[in-house]
mmCIF file of C-alpha atoms in Angstrom:
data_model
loop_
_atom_site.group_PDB
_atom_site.id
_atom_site.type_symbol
_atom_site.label_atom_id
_atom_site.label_comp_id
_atom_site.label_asym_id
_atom_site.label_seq_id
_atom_site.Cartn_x
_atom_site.Cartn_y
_atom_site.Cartn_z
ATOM 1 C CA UNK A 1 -8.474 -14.446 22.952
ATOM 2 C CA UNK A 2 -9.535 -13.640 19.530
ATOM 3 C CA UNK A 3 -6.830 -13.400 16.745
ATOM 4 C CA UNK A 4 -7.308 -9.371 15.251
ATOM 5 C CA UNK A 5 -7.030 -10.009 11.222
ATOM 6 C CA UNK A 6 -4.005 -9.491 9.841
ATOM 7 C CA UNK A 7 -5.050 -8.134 5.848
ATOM 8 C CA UNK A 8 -5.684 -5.014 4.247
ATOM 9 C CA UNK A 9 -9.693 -5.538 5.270
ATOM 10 C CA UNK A 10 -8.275 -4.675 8.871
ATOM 11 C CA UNK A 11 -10.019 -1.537 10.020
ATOM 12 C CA UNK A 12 -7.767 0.906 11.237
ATOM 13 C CA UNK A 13 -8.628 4.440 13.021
ATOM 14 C CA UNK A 14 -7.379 7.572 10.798
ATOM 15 C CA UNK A 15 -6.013 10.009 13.115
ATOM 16 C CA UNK A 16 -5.261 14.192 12.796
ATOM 17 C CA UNK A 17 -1.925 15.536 13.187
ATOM 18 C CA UNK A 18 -2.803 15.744 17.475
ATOM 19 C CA UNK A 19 -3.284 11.935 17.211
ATOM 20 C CA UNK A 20 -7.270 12.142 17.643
ATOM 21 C CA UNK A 21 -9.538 9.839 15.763
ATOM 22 C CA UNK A 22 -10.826 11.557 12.448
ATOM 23 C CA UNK A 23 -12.274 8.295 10.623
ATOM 24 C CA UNK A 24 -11.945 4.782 9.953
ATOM 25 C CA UNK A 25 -11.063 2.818 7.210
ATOM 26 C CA UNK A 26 -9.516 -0.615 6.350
ATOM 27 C CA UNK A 27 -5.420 -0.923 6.442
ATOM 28 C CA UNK A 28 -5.052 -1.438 2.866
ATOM 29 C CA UNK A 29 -7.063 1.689 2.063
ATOM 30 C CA UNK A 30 -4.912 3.791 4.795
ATOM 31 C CA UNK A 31 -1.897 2.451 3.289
ATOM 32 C CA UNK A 32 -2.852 2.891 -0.340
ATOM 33 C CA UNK A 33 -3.523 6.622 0.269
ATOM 34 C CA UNK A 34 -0.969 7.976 3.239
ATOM 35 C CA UNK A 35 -3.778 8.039 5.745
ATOM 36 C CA UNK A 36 -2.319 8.457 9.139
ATOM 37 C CA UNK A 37 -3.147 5.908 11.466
ATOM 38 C CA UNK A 38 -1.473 4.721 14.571
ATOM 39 C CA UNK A 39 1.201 2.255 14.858
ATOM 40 C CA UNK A 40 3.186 0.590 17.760
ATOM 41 C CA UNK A 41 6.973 0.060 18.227
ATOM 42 C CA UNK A 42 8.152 -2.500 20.962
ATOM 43 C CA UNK A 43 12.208 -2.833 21.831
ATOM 44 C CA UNK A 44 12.190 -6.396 23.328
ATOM 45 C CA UNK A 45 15.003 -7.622 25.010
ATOM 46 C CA UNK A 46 16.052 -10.428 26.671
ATOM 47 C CA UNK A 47 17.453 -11.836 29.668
ATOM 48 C CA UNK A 48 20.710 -10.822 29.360
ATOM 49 C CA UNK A 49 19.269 -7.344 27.733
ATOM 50 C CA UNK A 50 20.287 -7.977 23.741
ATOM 51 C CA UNK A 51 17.843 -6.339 21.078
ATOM 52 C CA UNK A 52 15.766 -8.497 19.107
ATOM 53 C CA UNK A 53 16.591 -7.565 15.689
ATOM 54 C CA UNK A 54 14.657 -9.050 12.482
ATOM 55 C CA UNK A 55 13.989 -9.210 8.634
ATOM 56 C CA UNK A 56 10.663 -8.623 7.678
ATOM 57 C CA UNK A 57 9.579 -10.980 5.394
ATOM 58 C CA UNK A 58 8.866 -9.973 1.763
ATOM 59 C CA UNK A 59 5.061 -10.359 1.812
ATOM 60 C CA UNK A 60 4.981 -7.639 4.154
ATOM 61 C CA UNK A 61 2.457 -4.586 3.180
ATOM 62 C CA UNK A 62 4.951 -1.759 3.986
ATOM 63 C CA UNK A 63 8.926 -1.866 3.940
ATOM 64 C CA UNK A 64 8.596 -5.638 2.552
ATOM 65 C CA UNK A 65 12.301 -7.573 3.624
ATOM 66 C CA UNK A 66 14.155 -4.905 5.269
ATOM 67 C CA UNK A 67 15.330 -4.875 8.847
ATOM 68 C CA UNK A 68 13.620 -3.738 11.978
ATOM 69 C CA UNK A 69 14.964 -3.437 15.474
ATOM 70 C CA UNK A 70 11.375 -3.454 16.865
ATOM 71 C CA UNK A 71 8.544 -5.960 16.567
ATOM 72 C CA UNK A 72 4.905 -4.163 16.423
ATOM 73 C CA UNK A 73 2.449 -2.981 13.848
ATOM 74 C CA UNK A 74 -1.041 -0.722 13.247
ATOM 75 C CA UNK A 75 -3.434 -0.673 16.183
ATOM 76 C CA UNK A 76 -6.806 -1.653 15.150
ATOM 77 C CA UNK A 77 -9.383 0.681 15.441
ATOM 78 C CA UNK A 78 -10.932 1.314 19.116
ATOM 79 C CA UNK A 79 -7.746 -0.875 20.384
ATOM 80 C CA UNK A 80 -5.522 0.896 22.891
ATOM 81 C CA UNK A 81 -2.296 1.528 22.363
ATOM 82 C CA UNK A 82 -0.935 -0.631 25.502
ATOM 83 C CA UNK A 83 -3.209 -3.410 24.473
ATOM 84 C CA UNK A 84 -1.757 -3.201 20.561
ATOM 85 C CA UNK A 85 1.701 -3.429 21.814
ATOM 86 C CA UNK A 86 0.990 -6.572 24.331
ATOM 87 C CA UNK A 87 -0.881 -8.145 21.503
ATOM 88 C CA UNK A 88 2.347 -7.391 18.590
ATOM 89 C CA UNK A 89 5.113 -8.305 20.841
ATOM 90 C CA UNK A 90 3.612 -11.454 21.302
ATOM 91 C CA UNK A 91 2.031 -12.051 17.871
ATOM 92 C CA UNK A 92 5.540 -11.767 16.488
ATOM 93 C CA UNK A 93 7.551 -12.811 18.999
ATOM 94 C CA UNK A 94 5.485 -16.114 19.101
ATOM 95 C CA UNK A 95 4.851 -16.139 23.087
ATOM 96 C CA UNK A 96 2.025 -15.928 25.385
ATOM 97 C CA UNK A 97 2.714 -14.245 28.955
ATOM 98 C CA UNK A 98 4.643 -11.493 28.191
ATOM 99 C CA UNK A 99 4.647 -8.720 30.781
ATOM 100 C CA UNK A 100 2.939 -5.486 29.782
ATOM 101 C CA UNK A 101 5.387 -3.703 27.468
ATOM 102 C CA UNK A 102 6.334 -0.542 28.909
ATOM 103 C CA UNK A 103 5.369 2.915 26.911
ATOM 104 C CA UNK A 104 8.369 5.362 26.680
ATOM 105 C CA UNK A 105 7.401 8.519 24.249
ATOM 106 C CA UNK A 106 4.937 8.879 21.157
ATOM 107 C CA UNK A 107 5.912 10.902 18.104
ATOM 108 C CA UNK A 108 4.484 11.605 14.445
ATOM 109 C CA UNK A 109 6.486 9.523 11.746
ATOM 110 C CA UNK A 110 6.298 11.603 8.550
ATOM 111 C CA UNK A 111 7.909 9.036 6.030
ATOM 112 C CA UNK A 112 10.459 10.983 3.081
ATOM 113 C CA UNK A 113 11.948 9.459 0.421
ATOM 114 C CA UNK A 114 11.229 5.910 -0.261
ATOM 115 C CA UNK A 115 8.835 6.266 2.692
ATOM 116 C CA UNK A 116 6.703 9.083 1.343
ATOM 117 C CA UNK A 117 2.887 8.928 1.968
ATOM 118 C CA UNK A 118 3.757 7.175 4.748
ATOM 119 C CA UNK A 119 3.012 8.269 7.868
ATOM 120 C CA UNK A 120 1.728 7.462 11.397
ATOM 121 C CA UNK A 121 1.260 8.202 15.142
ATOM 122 C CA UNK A 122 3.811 5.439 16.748
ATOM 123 C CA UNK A 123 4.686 5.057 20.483
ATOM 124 C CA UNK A 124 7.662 3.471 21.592
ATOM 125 C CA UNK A 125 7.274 0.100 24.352
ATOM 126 C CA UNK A 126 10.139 -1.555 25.699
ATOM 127 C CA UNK A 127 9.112 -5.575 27.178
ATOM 128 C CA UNK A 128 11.636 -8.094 28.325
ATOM 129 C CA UNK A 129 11.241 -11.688 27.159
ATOM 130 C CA UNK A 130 13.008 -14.637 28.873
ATOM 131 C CA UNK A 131 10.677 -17.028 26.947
ATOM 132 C CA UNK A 132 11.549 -18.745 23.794
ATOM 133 C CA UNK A 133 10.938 -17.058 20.748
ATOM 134 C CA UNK A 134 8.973 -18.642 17.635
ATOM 135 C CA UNK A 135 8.895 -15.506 15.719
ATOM 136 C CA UNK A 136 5.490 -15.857 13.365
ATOM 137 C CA UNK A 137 6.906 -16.956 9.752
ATOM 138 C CA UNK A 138 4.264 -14.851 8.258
ATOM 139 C CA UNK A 139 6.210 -11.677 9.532
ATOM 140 C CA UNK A 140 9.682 -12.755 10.249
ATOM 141 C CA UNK A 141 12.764 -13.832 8.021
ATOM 142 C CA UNK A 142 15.500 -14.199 10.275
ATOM 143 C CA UNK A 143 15.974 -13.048 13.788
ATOM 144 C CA UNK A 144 18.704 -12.719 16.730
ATOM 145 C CA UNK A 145 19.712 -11.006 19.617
ATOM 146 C CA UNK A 146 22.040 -8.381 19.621
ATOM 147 C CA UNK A 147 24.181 -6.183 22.034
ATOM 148 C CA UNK A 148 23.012 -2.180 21.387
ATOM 149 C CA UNK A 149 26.742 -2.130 20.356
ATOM 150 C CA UNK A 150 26.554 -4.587 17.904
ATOM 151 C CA UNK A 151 23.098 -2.994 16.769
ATOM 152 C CA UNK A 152 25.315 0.176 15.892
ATOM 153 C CA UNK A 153 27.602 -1.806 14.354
ATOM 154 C CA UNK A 154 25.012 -3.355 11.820
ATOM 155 C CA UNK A 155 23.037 0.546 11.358
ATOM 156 C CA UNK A 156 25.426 0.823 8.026
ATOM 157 C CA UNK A 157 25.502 -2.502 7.027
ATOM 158 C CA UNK A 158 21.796 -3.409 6.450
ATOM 159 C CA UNK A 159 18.920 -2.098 5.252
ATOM 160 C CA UNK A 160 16.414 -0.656 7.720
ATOM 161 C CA UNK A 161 12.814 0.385 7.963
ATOM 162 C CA UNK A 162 12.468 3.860 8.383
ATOM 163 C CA UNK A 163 9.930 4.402 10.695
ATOM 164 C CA UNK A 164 12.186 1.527 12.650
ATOM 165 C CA UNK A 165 15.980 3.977 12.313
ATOM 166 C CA UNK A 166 13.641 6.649 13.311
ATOM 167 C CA UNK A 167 12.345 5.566 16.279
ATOM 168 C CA UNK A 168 15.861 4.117 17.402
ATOM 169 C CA UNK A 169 17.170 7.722 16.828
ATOM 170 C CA UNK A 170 14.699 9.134 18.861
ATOM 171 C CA UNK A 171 15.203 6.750 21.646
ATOM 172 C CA UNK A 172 18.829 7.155 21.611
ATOM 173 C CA UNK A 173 17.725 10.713 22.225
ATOM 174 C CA UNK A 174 14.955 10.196 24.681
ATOM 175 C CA UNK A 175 17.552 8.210 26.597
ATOM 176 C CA UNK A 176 20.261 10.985 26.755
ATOM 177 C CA UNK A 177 17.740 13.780 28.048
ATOM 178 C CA UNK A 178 16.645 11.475 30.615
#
């Protein structure tokens, strides 16, 4: 399987506010001007059903060192969304195998504050992995798996991305109207 680059030459569709394809341009471009593009979220657990919860690593284009409760990224232009999330959750979880994440709700990120000019289409995958993980070094500071209560517990203590707390809220939410 061929590796999708991972720099700002990436090209990236630019999507409308209904999440169809308007253009395409190349990630650093998209990010340099708050072009909305489309991004993936995956909530992978494991075995015993802890959240993998990471720092992102400081060379990271958007929300450099800050902590995310999912692994994913942009979805390349033409790429599905199901076969961007496969290929994220095991890019950064380091594995091969993984079953097909599954896709629980979309929604428009608008960043504000510190996050303005950012904003995206994401959808929100959840994937179990019993295998190992070898989270990529490139993307990952430090890593563990968590309880959802101790992930509540941590909300105030860290730093967060917010397209990351977002999505958590809204699948807290998605959760209780289900």
């Amino acid at each position: 399987m061929e590796e999708a680059p991972r720099s700002a030459d990436e090209l990236l569709d630019i999507v409308d506010e209904q999440d169809r394809v308007v253009g395409r341009t190349t990630r650093g471009e998209a990010t340099a001007r708050g072009l909305r593009h489309r991004c993936v979220f995956i909530l992978a657990r494991d075995g015993e059903g802890r959240v993998f919860v990471h720092r992102r690593t400081a060379q990271k284009l958007v929300f450099p060192s800050l902590h995310d409760m999912f692994v994913g990224g942009v979805v390349g232009a033409g790429e599905a969304y199901d076969d961007a999330a496969l290929r994220e959750a095991e890019e950064e979880l380091g594995v091969s195998g993984l079953p097909r994440p599954t896709a629980l709700f979309s929604f428009l990120y608008e960043g504000t504050g510190a996050a303005a000019g950012h904003t995206w289409w994401a959808r929100v995958y959840e994937v179990r992995c019993d295998l190992p993980v070898v989270p990529q070094a490139e993307e990952v500071a430090w890593h563990d798996f968590v309880t959802e209560q101790e992930l509540e517990r941590l909300l105030p203590e860290r730093e967060w991305v917010p397209d990351g707390l977002e999505a958590w809220e809204r699948l807290r939410d998605w959760r209780r109207r289900r």
